[in-house]
Amino acid sequence: MYKFSVFFLAAFGYSFVLVGCNNNQSSTVRDKILVYCSEASPQSFNPQLVTSGTTFDASSRQIYNRLIEFSPGTSRIMGSLATRWDISADGKQYIFYLRKGVQFQTTNFFQPTRHFNADDVLFSFQRQWKKNHPFHNVSSLGFPYFESMELGKLIKNIVKLDDYRVKFVLNNPDAPFLATLAMDFASILSAEYAHQLIPKNELSSLDTQPVGTGPFQLTRYQADAFIRYKAHPDYWKGKEQIDGLVFAITPDPSLRFARLIAGECDLMAKPLPIHLRAVIDYPKLVTLSEPGSNISYLAMNTTKKPFDDQKVRLAINHAINKKLLLKIIYHGNAEIAKNPIPPNMWSYNDTVSDIPFSLEKARELLDSAGYSKGFDMDLWAAPVQRTYNPNAIKMAKLIQQDLEKINIHAKIVSYEFGTFLNKVKNGEHHAALLGWIGDNGDPDNFFSSLLSCAAARSGSNASYWCDPDFDQIITQAGQKSDLKARTQLYRTAQEKFSQSSPWVPIAHSKQFIITHERVNNFHLTPTDGVYFSGVTLKPLHKTEQLSKQAEK
Amino acid sequence: MLYLVFRQLIHLVLSFFVLTIFTFSLAQLFPQGISFIIEAESNNIFSGETSQNLVNQTSNFFVSYYQYISQVLSGYFGLSTVRGTSVFDEFFIYFPATLELSFAALFFATGLGLPLGIFAAKHKHKWQDKVIVSTSLAGSSIPIFWWAMLLVLLFSLFLGITPVASRIGFEYDILPITGFMLIDTLISNQDYATEAFISALHHLILPAIVLGTIPLTAITRTTRSAMIGVLSEDYIRSAKTRGISAVVVVWKYALRNAMIPIMTTLSLQISVLIAGSLLTETIFSWPGAGKWLLEAVNRRDFPVIHGGILAIASFVILSHILLDFLSMLVDPKWRHR
C-alpha cells in the first residue's frame, strides 16, 4: 500500500512535469494540420439532402466540386468541373464542356477506376430529379433545395452528348440557372461509387461515406466530437499545402474561443460579440468580417389559427421592438430588416417602410381581428448560434415579453438544431425564429426558397404562406433574363410581402470569423461558406505561445 | 466460496431484471409507447430501410416484454433516429472514453485520498487534520461545473499548461481499436505514437481532477475515520510497543483493516463517477457516453436514450457486484467461509 502511494505520487508529479514540456512536442505535425472549431455536427455528408450551412461546410465545401463555382471570397461564378459552356439564343439550352483528367478520391471503401465524366453529372442530378431513381428514396430527408427551387419542373432533360459534354434542356429560360449550379446541392458525386454500393445493398453509404473530387477527403468522423480530412493527393488543382484538416465540433461559443486562445484551434466559427471585443487583448488573433447576405426572421405558420389572419400577423409585427433586439442580441453588429432580402442585394426596395413598433396599433389590430383577449402560442427557437442570429433563445425571450404586453402568451419551444429543423419542416410550429443565408447572390434564392408556394409544399417556406399573385411575380422574375425587368418585379414582390406580413423580418447581421495569424489566404464568402482550399499555414515556433499581453 | 459466487450471480440477474422492467416501462409510458419509437426509426435520416421491430405492437405487455428482453439480450438496442446507426455499437464507441476518464479520476481520488486520510488520522484533532477535513467538506460541496471552469481558466487559459478540451491534440490521427486513447496511442503505428500518448495523458489531467474531486473527498473522509478507529485498537498499540516502525504499522497493519469501509465507499463512487461524467464530459467536450446521452436527450433520440441508460445502468450493476465480491475476498471473515 505504501509502495502504491509512492508510485502514485511519482506518477502524478511526472504528469505535471509532462505538462510543462508538452507545449513544444508537436510543432512539426501541427504545422501541416489546420484545426477549425466548428459549431455543430453535420446532418449528413451529402449536400443534396440538407439546407444547413454547417453541413455544407463539412461536405460540399471541402469534399466536392460543382460544375460551376464561386471564385474565392466573391459571388462571381467561374468554371470548375465544367471548363466552359454555351447557352442557346432562347436561353433554354446549356451545353457544358467538362474538365478532363479529374480524379475522384481514393478511400478505404472506394477505389476509382475512371476519371470524372458526364455519367457523374447525370447521376448527381437524376438522383434528385427522377422519382424512380434507385437512389432517390434512400434518405428520408428529401432534396430540399432541388425541390423548393422547382428544378424538377424547370429541367426538361439532361443529355449526355459524349463523355465530356452534357446538355441541360430547360422548359423555360431561367436567369439564375448558372448561379444555381454553383450552389452546394449541385455538387458532383461519383456514379461509379454509387453503382458499387448497389450489389452490396449499402445505398445509404453514399450519404454517410462521401467520395468527391474536391480538395479534401473524409478520413474519420465521430459525431459531436470531430471530423478529420486529409488532402486529396490527386486533386485536379494540385494537392493542398496543408496535409490535414480537422473540424473540432464545439457547440459552446465560449469554449471555441478558449480553444482558439489556447492554440488548439486555428479558426473559430461564429464568435459572439463579446469575443470580438476580447480579441484586442490577443495580438495573434485576427478578426475577419464581411457584410452578410442573410436575414433573420420570425416565420408565422399561416396554416394555423390565428396566424391565418393578416391582422394578427401585422399586430405581431407592430408589437416586437426590433431596435431592442438589435441592441441586445446583435450588439449593433447588424441592421434592422424590413424586406426578405438584404440591403446589399440588387432589387432591394428601400421605399417599403418598416412596420413601426407600436403597442397601440398592435392592440387595435388584435381587437379588430377578434382577439382582444389575446391567445396562447408556441414560439420556436433553436438552441444554436447562427450567423444571422447569435442567440435565438434569448431573442425568443425578449419577443415573449413584447407579446405579453398585447396579451399574447408565448411558450418557448426548443429542440436540438437538426430535430428543430425537421419539426419546422413538418409544420409543427406556430411561429419559429429562423434565418437564411443567401447561397448564390441572386434574390431568387431568397424569394423562391423561402416564400414560394413550392417551398411551402417542400417545407422550406416555414410560414406556409402561398399567395398566388406573389408567387406569379417571383416566378416571372426568375424566368426573365433582363435585369431591369427582374428588378421591377422583385420590388413589387417586396411590397406585397410587406402588406401580407407572413414574417416579422428582424435583422441582417454581419458575419465574423476569428483566426490565428498563422492562417493565411482564408476568405470569408458573402454566402457565409467556409472553404479551406488554398489556405496555407505559417509554422508555429516553439517559443511562440499565445499569451495575454501582461502590460495591458 | 461457491455459495458466494452463486449468491452474487443471483443478485446480478435480479437487478438486471428490475432494470429492464424499468427501461421497458419507461418506453411504454411515452405517449405512443415503444411502437412510436420504433416507427420513428423507420424514417430515420440515414437509412431508408425499415428497421427490425424491437417489439410487436399488437401483443400484450408480457409478450412485448419477452420480445424486448430477447432483443436486448442478443445485443440489439435499436437504431439512433438521428444517425441510423446501432445504439449498441455506438455505446461501445463512446463508453471507453468515459471509462478511461473514470479510471483516471478514480486513480487520482484514491492516490491522493488514501494518503491524505491517513495523514489526517495520524494527526487527529490537530490543525493538519482540521485543514484536511474542512477542505474536503468544501470540496464535496463544490458545484462541479464551476470548479471545472475555474480550473480551465487558471491552468489552461491563464497559465497555459493544460489543454482546454477533448481527448487528444487534433494533430494526432489515432485509429480507435480499443477505444481507450492511452492504449490506442501506444499500439498505433504512427511515427508520433509516443507524442500522441503524452498528449492523451496531458488531456486527461484536468477532466480527471474535476471528475475525481467528489470521490476524493469521500475517500479522504472515509479513510480518516476508518483509520482513526483502527489506530486506537489494542493490537496497533502492541505492535508499536514491540518496536515495529510507524510506517509499517500504519501502512501494513492498520490500513489493511481499514480497507473494508474504504472499499465500500469506492464501490459507491462508481455511480458518482458515471453521473459526474455527464457534466465533466460536456464541459471538456470529452466524447464519452455522458455527452452522447446528453446530446441524445437534446435531439429526442429515444432509442439512444433508452439503450444508453440500459447499457450504463447494466455496467454500474455489474461493477457493483464485482466490487462487492472483491471486498468479500479481501475480508477474512468471508474468505474462510
XYZ file of N, CA, C and O in Angstrom, chain A residues 138-218:
324
model
N -33.441 6.851 -50.933
C -32.546 6.272 -49.934
C -32.629 7.040 -48.623
O -32.592 6.477 -47.544
N -32.752 8.349 -48.724
C -32.822 9.139 -47.493
C -34.194 9.766 -47.369
O -34.790 10.180 -48.357
N -34.676 9.832 -46.129
C -35.990 10.439 -45.925
C -35.903 11.952 -45.850
O -36.906 12.631 -45.700
N -34.688 12.488 -45.932
C -34.549 13.937 -45.845
C -35.069 14.634 -47.093
O -35.350 15.811 -47.088
N -35.157 13.894 -48.181
C -35.590 14.520 -49.426
C -34.480 15.381 -49.997
O -33.334 15.328 -49.548
N -34.827 16.192 -50.986
C -33.840 17.050 -51.622
C -34.342 18.476 -51.534
O -34.869 19.015 -52.507
N -34.226 19.094 -50.351
C -34.928 20.353 -50.094
C -34.612 21.471 -51.091
O -35.519 22.189 -51.503
N -33.359 21.603 -51.479
C -33.038 22.670 -52.428
C -33.620 22.389 -53.797
O -34.278 23.215 -54.409
N -33.340 21.185 -54.277
C -33.785 20.810 -55.610
C -35.299 20.954 -55.713
O -35.831 21.474 -56.690
N -35.994 20.525 -54.637
C -37.453 20.575 -54.672
C -37.990 21.993 -54.500
O -38.865 22.424 -55.250
N -37.441 22.737 -53.545
C -38.033 24.051 -53.298
C -37.710 25.009 -54.441
O -38.422 25.975 -54.662
N -36.626 24.772 -55.176
C -36.341 25.637 -56.322
C -37.080 25.150 -57.568
O -36.915 25.715 -58.643
N -37.856 24.092 -57.410
C -38.653 23.529 -58.506
C -37.813 23.198 -59.715
O -38.219 23.431 -60.854
N -36.633 22.673 -59.495
C -35.772 22.328 -60.628
C -36.344 21.167 -61.419
O -36.114 21.045 -62.612
N -37.106 20.324 -60.746
C -37.739 19.210 -61.434
C -38.653 19.685 -62.556
O -38.750 19.063 -63.616
N -39.300 20.838 -62.314
C -40.185 21.381 -63.347
C -39.388 22.177 -64.369
O -39.764 22.280 -65.521
N -38.315 22.788 -63.895
C -37.531 23.648 -64.780
C -36.753 22.823 -65.801
O -36.715 23.149 -66.989
N -36.158 21.723 -65.328
C -35.306 20.940 -66.219
C -36.186 20.005 -67.046
O -36.992 19.243 -66.510
N -36.013 20.087 -68.368
C -36.794 19.218 -69.239
C -36.020 17.936 -69.480
O -36.562 16.848 -69.460
N -34.717 18.106 -69.657
C -33.908 16.934 -69.952
C -32.436 17.221 -69.665
O -31.995 18.365 -69.761
N -31.722 16.170 -69.315
C -30.269 16.288 -69.194
C -29.698 15.218 -70.121
O -30.006 14.036 -69.971
N -28.910 15.634 -71.086
C -28.452 14.702 -72.111
C -26.936 14.607 -72.092
O -26.240 15.615 -72.000
N -26.471 13.362 -72.163
C -25.028 13.152 -72.291
C -24.693 13.168 -73.784
O -25.110 12.276 -74.521
N -23.992 14.195 -74.256
C -23.652 14.276 -75.675
C -22.481 13.348 -75.969
O -22.476 12.604 -76.933
N -21.456 13.420 -75.134
C -20.383 12.416 -75.122
C -19.804 12.418 -73.718
O -20.369 13.065 -72.835
N -18.688 11.742 -73.495
C -18.163 11.626 -72.137
C -17.867 12.976 -71.490
O -17.893 13.104 -70.271
N -17.545 13.958 -72.295
C -17.143 15.237 -71.714
C -18.035 16.402 -72.132
O -17.621 17.548 -72.087
N -19.253 16.101 -72.590
C -20.204 17.175 -72.902
C -21.576 16.780 -72.384
O -22.053 15.680 -72.653
N -22.200 17.709 -71.653
C -23.542 17.449 -71.120
C -24.436 18.607 -71.508
O -24.028 19.776 -71.427
N -25.654 18.285 -71.951
C -26.595 19.342 -72.319
C -27.761 19.361 -71.339
O -28.381 18.338 -71.075
N -28.041 20.533 -70.756
C -29.225 20.737 -69.921
C -30.267 21.437 -70.770
O -29.999 22.505 -71.305
N -31.454 20.838 -70.882
C -32.544 21.479 -71.617
C -33.579 21.941 -70.594
O -34.037 21.157 -69.773
N -33.935 23.221 -70.646
C -34.893 23.769 -69.687
C -36.259 23.966 -70.338
O -36.356 24.136 -71.555
N -37.295 23.932 -69.542
C -38.636 24.178 -70.058
C -38.863 25.637 -70.374
O -39.648 25.991 -71.243
N -38.222 26.495 -69.585
C -38.352 27.923 -69.843
C -37.033 28.578 -69.463
O -36.278 28.029 -68.666
N -36.739 29.736 -70.030
C -35.472 30.392 -69.684
C -35.436 30.727 -68.202
O -36.451 31.116 -67.623
N -34.286 30.550 -67.586
C -34.171 30.791 -66.145
C -32.895 31.572 -65.885
O -31.792 31.068 -66.064
N -33.056 32.824 -65.481
C -31.895 33.705 -65.343
C -30.868 33.203 -64.341
O -29.683 33.194 -64.624
N -31.281 32.780 -63.149
C -30.237 32.400 -62.193
C -29.704 30.971 -62.351
O -29.060 30.473 -61.446
N -29.940 30.329 -63.493
C -29.600 28.904 -63.601
C -28.108 28.616 -63.371
O -27.753 27.671 -62.659
N -27.234 29.440 -63.951
C -25.795 29.191 -63.766
C -25.413 29.349 -62.295
O -24.647 28.550 -61.750
N -25.971 30.397 -61.661
C -25.683 30.597 -60.232
C -26.233 29.420 -59.418
O -25.633 28.996 -58.431
N -27.364 28.875 -59.872
C -27.952 27.715 -59.197
C -26.990 26.529 -59.219
O -26.814 25.831 -58.228
N -26.343 26.330 -60.373
C -25.437 25.185 -60.486
C -24.187 25.352 -59.626
O -23.436 24.401 -59.426
N -23.950 26.581 -59.159
C -22.792 26.789 -58.287
C -23.147 26.538 -56.834
O -22.287 26.605 -55.965
N -24.409 26.234 -56.564
C -24.824 26.044 -55.173
C -24.452 24.647 -54.687
O -24.225 23.732 -55.457
N -24.433 24.520 -53.363
C -23.897 23.305 -52.746
C -24.614 22.027 -53.160
O -23.987 20.994 -53.355
N -25.919 22.113 -53.301
C -26.677 20.882 -53.587
C -26.347 20.345 -54.971
O -26.637 19.206 -55.287
N -25.729 21.184 -55.842
C -25.389 20.750 -57.193
C -24.007 20.108 -57.249
O -23.422 19.985 -58.317
N -23.494 19.690 -56.098
C -22.185 19.023 -56.056
C -22.218 17.737 -56.864
O -23.246 17.077 -56.968
N -21.046 17.384 -57.400
C -20.981 16.203 -58.262
C -20.472 15.003 -57.468
O -19.373 15.010 -56.923
N -21.315 13.963 -57.411
C -20.968 12.726 -56.718
C -20.433 11.714 -57.728
O -20.599 11.902 -58.937
N -19.840 10.642 -57.240
C -19.291 9.643 -58.146
C -20.349 8.595 -58.486
O -20.848 7.898 -57.613
N -20.650 8.473 -59.774
C -21.629 7.464 -60.204
C -21.043 6.071 -60.037
O -21.747 5.119 -59.697
N -19.736 5.969 -60.234
C -19.091 4.656 -60.132
C -19.215 4.122 -58.704
O -19.551 2.950 -58.482
N -18.980 4.996 -57.747
C -19.093 4.609 -56.331
C -20.522 4.151 -56.028
O -20.740 3.108 -55.414
N -21.498 4.934 -56.511
C -22.900 4.587 -56.266
C -23.216 3.205 -56.824
O -23.864 2.391 -56.157
N -22.714 2.928 -58.035
C -23.038 1.640 -58.639
C -22.392 0.482 -57.892
O -22.922 -0.622 -57.875
N -21.253 0.754 -57.266
C -20.631 -0.308 -56.464
C -21.431 -0.590 -55.196
O -21.334 -1.669 -54.625
N -22.201 0.406 -54.733
C -22.952 0.204 -53.490
C -24.200 -0.638 -53.710
O -24.687 -1.270 -52.785
N -24.719 -0.636 -54.935
C -25.990 -1.337 -55.181
C -25.885 -2.837 -54.882
O -26.663 -3.340 -54.074
N -24.925 -3.566 -55.479
C -24.880 -5.010 -55.156
C -24.616 -5.275 -53.679
O -25.047 -6.287 -53.137
N -23.905 -4.357 -53.005
C -23.628 -4.571 -51.577
C -24.832 -4.216 -50.702
O -24.802 -4.404 -49.495
N -25.858 -3.622 -51.353
C -27.049 -3.176 -50.625
C -26.705 -2.188 -49.503
O -27.209 -2.280 -48.397
N -25.805 -1.270 -49.821
C -25.413 -0.262 -48.831
C -25.668 1.129 -49.400
O -24.808 2.002 -49.347
N -26.845 1.300 -49.983
C -27.130 2.548 -50.678
C -26.931 3.781 -49.796
O -26.475 4.819 -50.239
N -27.264 3.632 -48.499
C -27.201 4.813 -47.643
C -25.770 5.269 -47.390
O -25.540 6.384 -46.934
N -24.784 4.404 -47.677
C -23.385 4.816 -47.506
C -23.034 6.005 -48.390
O -22.121 6.766 -48.087
N -23.749 6.156 -49.493
C -23.480 7.275 -50.392
C -23.561 8.599 -49.641
O -22.844 9.542 -49.951
N -24.440 8.651 -48.642
C -24.637 9.906 -47.921
C -23.807 10.012 -46.651
O -23.660 11.090 -46.094
N -23.273 8.885 -46.187
C -22.506 8.933 -44.932
C -21.014 8.789 -45.178
O -20.211 9.249 -44.379
N -20.642 8.089 -46.272
C -19.225 7.914 -46.567
C -18.954 8.540 -47.927
O -19.032 7.887 -48.957
N -18.663 9.828 -47.951
C -18.638 10.567 -49.202
C -17.385 10.315 -50.042
O -16.304 10.069 -49.505
N -17.572 10.359 -51.357
C -16.454 10.345 -52.305
C -16.701 11.478 -53.279
O -17.737 11.519 -53.940
N -15.778 12.410 -53.369
C -15.946 13.524 -54.289
C -14.671 13.794 -55.044
O -13.734 12.989 -55.020
N -14.633 14.936 -55.733
C -13.425 15.305 -56.472
C -12.698 16.444 -55.776
O -11.708 16.944 -56.263
N -13.214 16.901 -54.645
C -12.753 18.132 -54.009
C -11.383 18.063 -53.356
O -10.709 17.033 -53.383
N -10.961 19.169 -52.754
C -9.604 19.285 -52.203
C -9.316 18.404 -50.986
O -8.170 18.063 -50.743
N -10.361 18.046 -50.236
C -10.115 17.235 -49.039
C -11.005 16.004 -49.061
O -12.106 16.040 -49.591
N -10.529 14.908 -48.469
C -11.372 13.721 -48.365
C -11.547 13.333 -46.914
O -10.657 13.519 -46.086
N -12.731 12.785 -46.629
C -13.069 12.437 -45.250
C -12.256 11.233 -44.806
O -12.172 10.245 -45.529
